C-alpha positions in Angstrom: 92.2 106.6 112.0 89.2 105.3 110.1 89.1 103.3 106.9 88.0 106.5 105.1 91.3 108.2 106.2 93.2 105.6 104.2 91.4 106.6 100.9 91.9 109.5 98.6 89.2 110.8 96.2 91.0 111.5 93.0 89.8 113.3 89.8 90.3 111.8 86.4 89.5 113.5 83.0 89.7 116.9 84.6 87.0 116.0 87.1 84.5 114.3 84.8 84.8 111.4 87.2 86.0 111.1 90.8 87.4 107.8 92.2 88.1 106.6 95.7 91.3 104.6 95.9 93.8 103.7 98.7 96.5 106.2 99.5 98.9 103.3 99.7 99.1 100.2 97.6 98.0 100.0 94.0 96.8 103.3 92.6 95.5 103.9 89.1 97.5 106.2 86.8 97.3 107.0 83.1 97.2 103.4 81.9 93.5 102.7 82.5 92.7 106.1 81.0 94.5 105.1 77.8 92.8 101.7 77.9 89.4 103.3 78.0 90.3 105.7 75.2 91.3 102.8 72.9 88.1 100.9 73.5 85.7 101.5 70.5 82.5 101.1 72.4 79.2 102.6 71.3 76.1 103.6 73.3 73.9 100.6 74.2 76.8 98.1 74.2 78.0 95.8 77.0 81.5 95.9 78.4 83.2 93.4 80.7 86.4 94.5 82.5 88.6 91.7 83.8 90.5 92.8 86.9 88.8 96.1 87.2 90.5 97.3 90.4 88.8 100.5 91.6 87.0 100.8 88.3 88.9 103.6 86.7 89.0 102.2 83.1 85.3 101.4 83.0 84.4 104.7 84.5 86.5 106.7 82.1 84.8 104.8 79.3 81.4 105.6 80.9 82.4 109.3 80.9 83.0 109.2 77.1 80.2 106.9 76.0 76.8 107.3 77.5 74.4 104.3 77.8 76.9 101.5 78.4 76.2 98.5 80.5 79.4 97.8 82.5 80.4 94.7 84.4 83.6 94.4 86.4 85.4 91.3 87.7 87.8 91.8 90.6 89.4 89.1 92.8 90.2 91.5 95.7 87.1 92.3 97.8 88.5 95.6 98.9 89.0 96.9 95.4 85.7 95.4 94.2 83.9 97.3 96.9 85.7 100.5 95.9 84.8 99.9 92.2 81.1 99.4 93.1 81.2 102.5 95.3 82.9 104.5 92.5 80.3 103.4 90.0 77.5 104.7 92.2 79.3 107.9 92.9 79.7 108.5 89.1 76.2 107.4 88.1 77.5 104.5 86.0 75.5 101.4 85.1 78.1 99.0 86.5 77.9 95.8 88.4 81.1 94.5 90.1 81.6 90.8 90.9 84.2 89.5 93.4 85.7 86.5 91.5 88.8 85.0 90.2 88.7 85.2 86.4 89.5 81.5 86.3 86.3 80.8 88.1 83.7 83.3 87.0 80.2 83.2 88.4 77.6 81.2 86.4 75.6 84.3 85.4 78.8 85.9 83.9 79.7 82.7 82.0 76.2 82.6 80.6 76.6 86.0 79.0 78.5 87.5 76.1 79.8 91.0 75.8 80.4 93.5 73.0 83.7 94.4 74.5 86.2 92.9 77.0 88.8 95.2 78.4 91.8 94.4 80.7 94.9 95.8 82.2 96.5 92.5 83.3 99.4 92.5 85.8 102.5 93.8 84.1 105.1 91.4 85.7 105.5 87.7 85.7 105.4 86.3 89.2 108.6 84.2 88.7 110.5 87.3 87.4 109.4 89.9 90.0 109.9 90.8 93.6 106.8 90.7 95.7 105.5 94.0 97.0 105.0 94.5 100.7 101.4 95.7 100.0 99.3 92.7 99.1 96.8 94.7 96.9 99.6 96.3 94.9 101.4 92.9 94.6 98.3 91.2 93.1 97.6 94.1 90.8 101.1 94.3 89.4 102.2 90.6 89.4 99.3 88.2 89.7 99.5 84.5 89.4 97.2 84.1 86.4 99.1 83.9 83.0 98.3 86.1 80.1 97.1 83.2 78.1 94.3 82.7 80.7 93.3 86.3 80.5 93.0 86.1 76.8 91.2 82.8 76.9 88.6 84.0 79.3 88.1 87.2 77.3 87.6 85.3 74.1 85.0 83.0 75.6 83.0 86.0 76.9 83.1 88.0 73.7 80.0 88.1 71.5 80.6 87.4 67.7 82.7 90.2 66.2 83.3 91.6 69.7 86.5 93.4 70.6 89.2 92.7 73.2 91.2 95.7 74.2 94.2 95.4 76.5 97.2 97.5 77.8 100.3 95.7 78.7 104.1 96.2 79.2 105.9 96.2 75.8 108.2 93.3 76.8 105.1 91.1 77.3 103.9 91.6 73.8 105.3 88.3 72.5 103.5 86.4 75.2 100.3 88.3 74.4 100.5 87.7 70.7 101.1 84.0 71.3 98.0 83.9 73.6 95.9 85.6 70.9 96.9 83.1 68.2 94.0 80.8 67.4 91.6 82.6 69.8 91.1 86.0 68.3 92.0 87.7 65.0 92.3 91.1 63.3 95.0 92.0 65.8 96.3 95.5 66.0 99.1 96.9 68.2 100.0 100.4 69.1 103.2 101.1 71.0 103.1 103.8 73.7 106.4 105.7 73.8 107.4 108.2 76.4 109.0 110.5 73.8 110.1 110.4 70.2 113.2 108.2 69.9 112.5 106.4 73.2 111.8 102.7 73.5 108.1 101.9 74.0 107.2 101.0 77.6 103.6 100.0 77.0 101.5 98.5 74.2 97.8 98.8 73.5 96.4 95.7 71.8 93.1 95.1 70.1 91.7 91.9 68.7 88.4 90.8 67.4 86.4 87.6 67.8 86.2 85.8 64.4 88.3 88.7 62.9 90.1 87.9 59.7 92.0 91.1 58.9 95.8 91.0 58.7 97.9 92.0 61.6 98.4 95.8 61.8 101.0 97.8 63.6 99.5 101.2 64.3 101.4 104.5 64.5 102.8 104.9 68.0 101.3 107.1 70.7 104.0 109.6 71.8 103.1 110.7 75.3 105.4 113.7 75.8 106.6 116.6 73.7 110.3 117.0 73.0 113.2 114.6 73.1 113.8 115.0 76.8 112.3 116.4 80.0 113.6 120.0 80.1 111.4 121.8 82.7 109.0 121.3 85.6 105.4 120.8 84.8 103.5 118.7 82.3 104.8 118.1 78.8 102.1 115.8 77.4 101.6 115.9 73.6 98.4 117.7 72.6 96.5 114.6 71.5 97.5 112.9 74.8 96.2 115.9 76.8 92.8 115.5 75.0 92.7 111.9 76.2 93.8 112.5 79.7 91.9 115.8 80.4 88.9 115.7 78.0 88.2 112.0 77.7 88.9 111.9 74.0 89.1 108.6 72.2 92.2 107.0 70.7 90.9 105.7 67.4 92.3 102.7 65.6 93.0 103.0 61.8 89.9 101.1 60.9 
């Protein structure tokens, strides 16, 4: 079996982009699509994705906003190569660097970006069980603390630039602590599976030199109804527009 046999070519945004990713190991789902939708980028701006994996978040953003200059940082060479391949396949202006975010290349450290986006590992290494697949293990429970992700992002942001992250809801206290003193104008949007359910994810936005008060946005409710009652999709209409059409997920201001 060749290396190509170990890959799948998957459609996102109803086929607006196609992405190669491993059939086994870490595979992108809806999370990077939501991250891209929540990023308020405009044509002509620069975007740095920390831990870009196969590049799904950046490429979803590329599909919605033309004329972006994208840079991805990925510590795993296999995923970095996939991200670069996927960028070429989808006609995106994206450069992918193989690097640990704690030791970025000089040319990246010399630049600033209008946006930094990230989907950091969801689980703390000390509180999680290692996956048998190394790529999945690093993606879901890396060694780098959230405070380092935020610090690196803050240093790379241009004045008034935005950081946008998606993270597990139970890591929100850690993330807010990491933002304190580094970035301001913090906004949080809970992502709930259904009405009345506990949020599983949060989208967080912060701004360099931002001075606005903390804001808790209305939650994003992923599915219709109080429970799953039938086979097939039950996404809410606004969520379908994000997942299928590449619509944005605007913040209140």
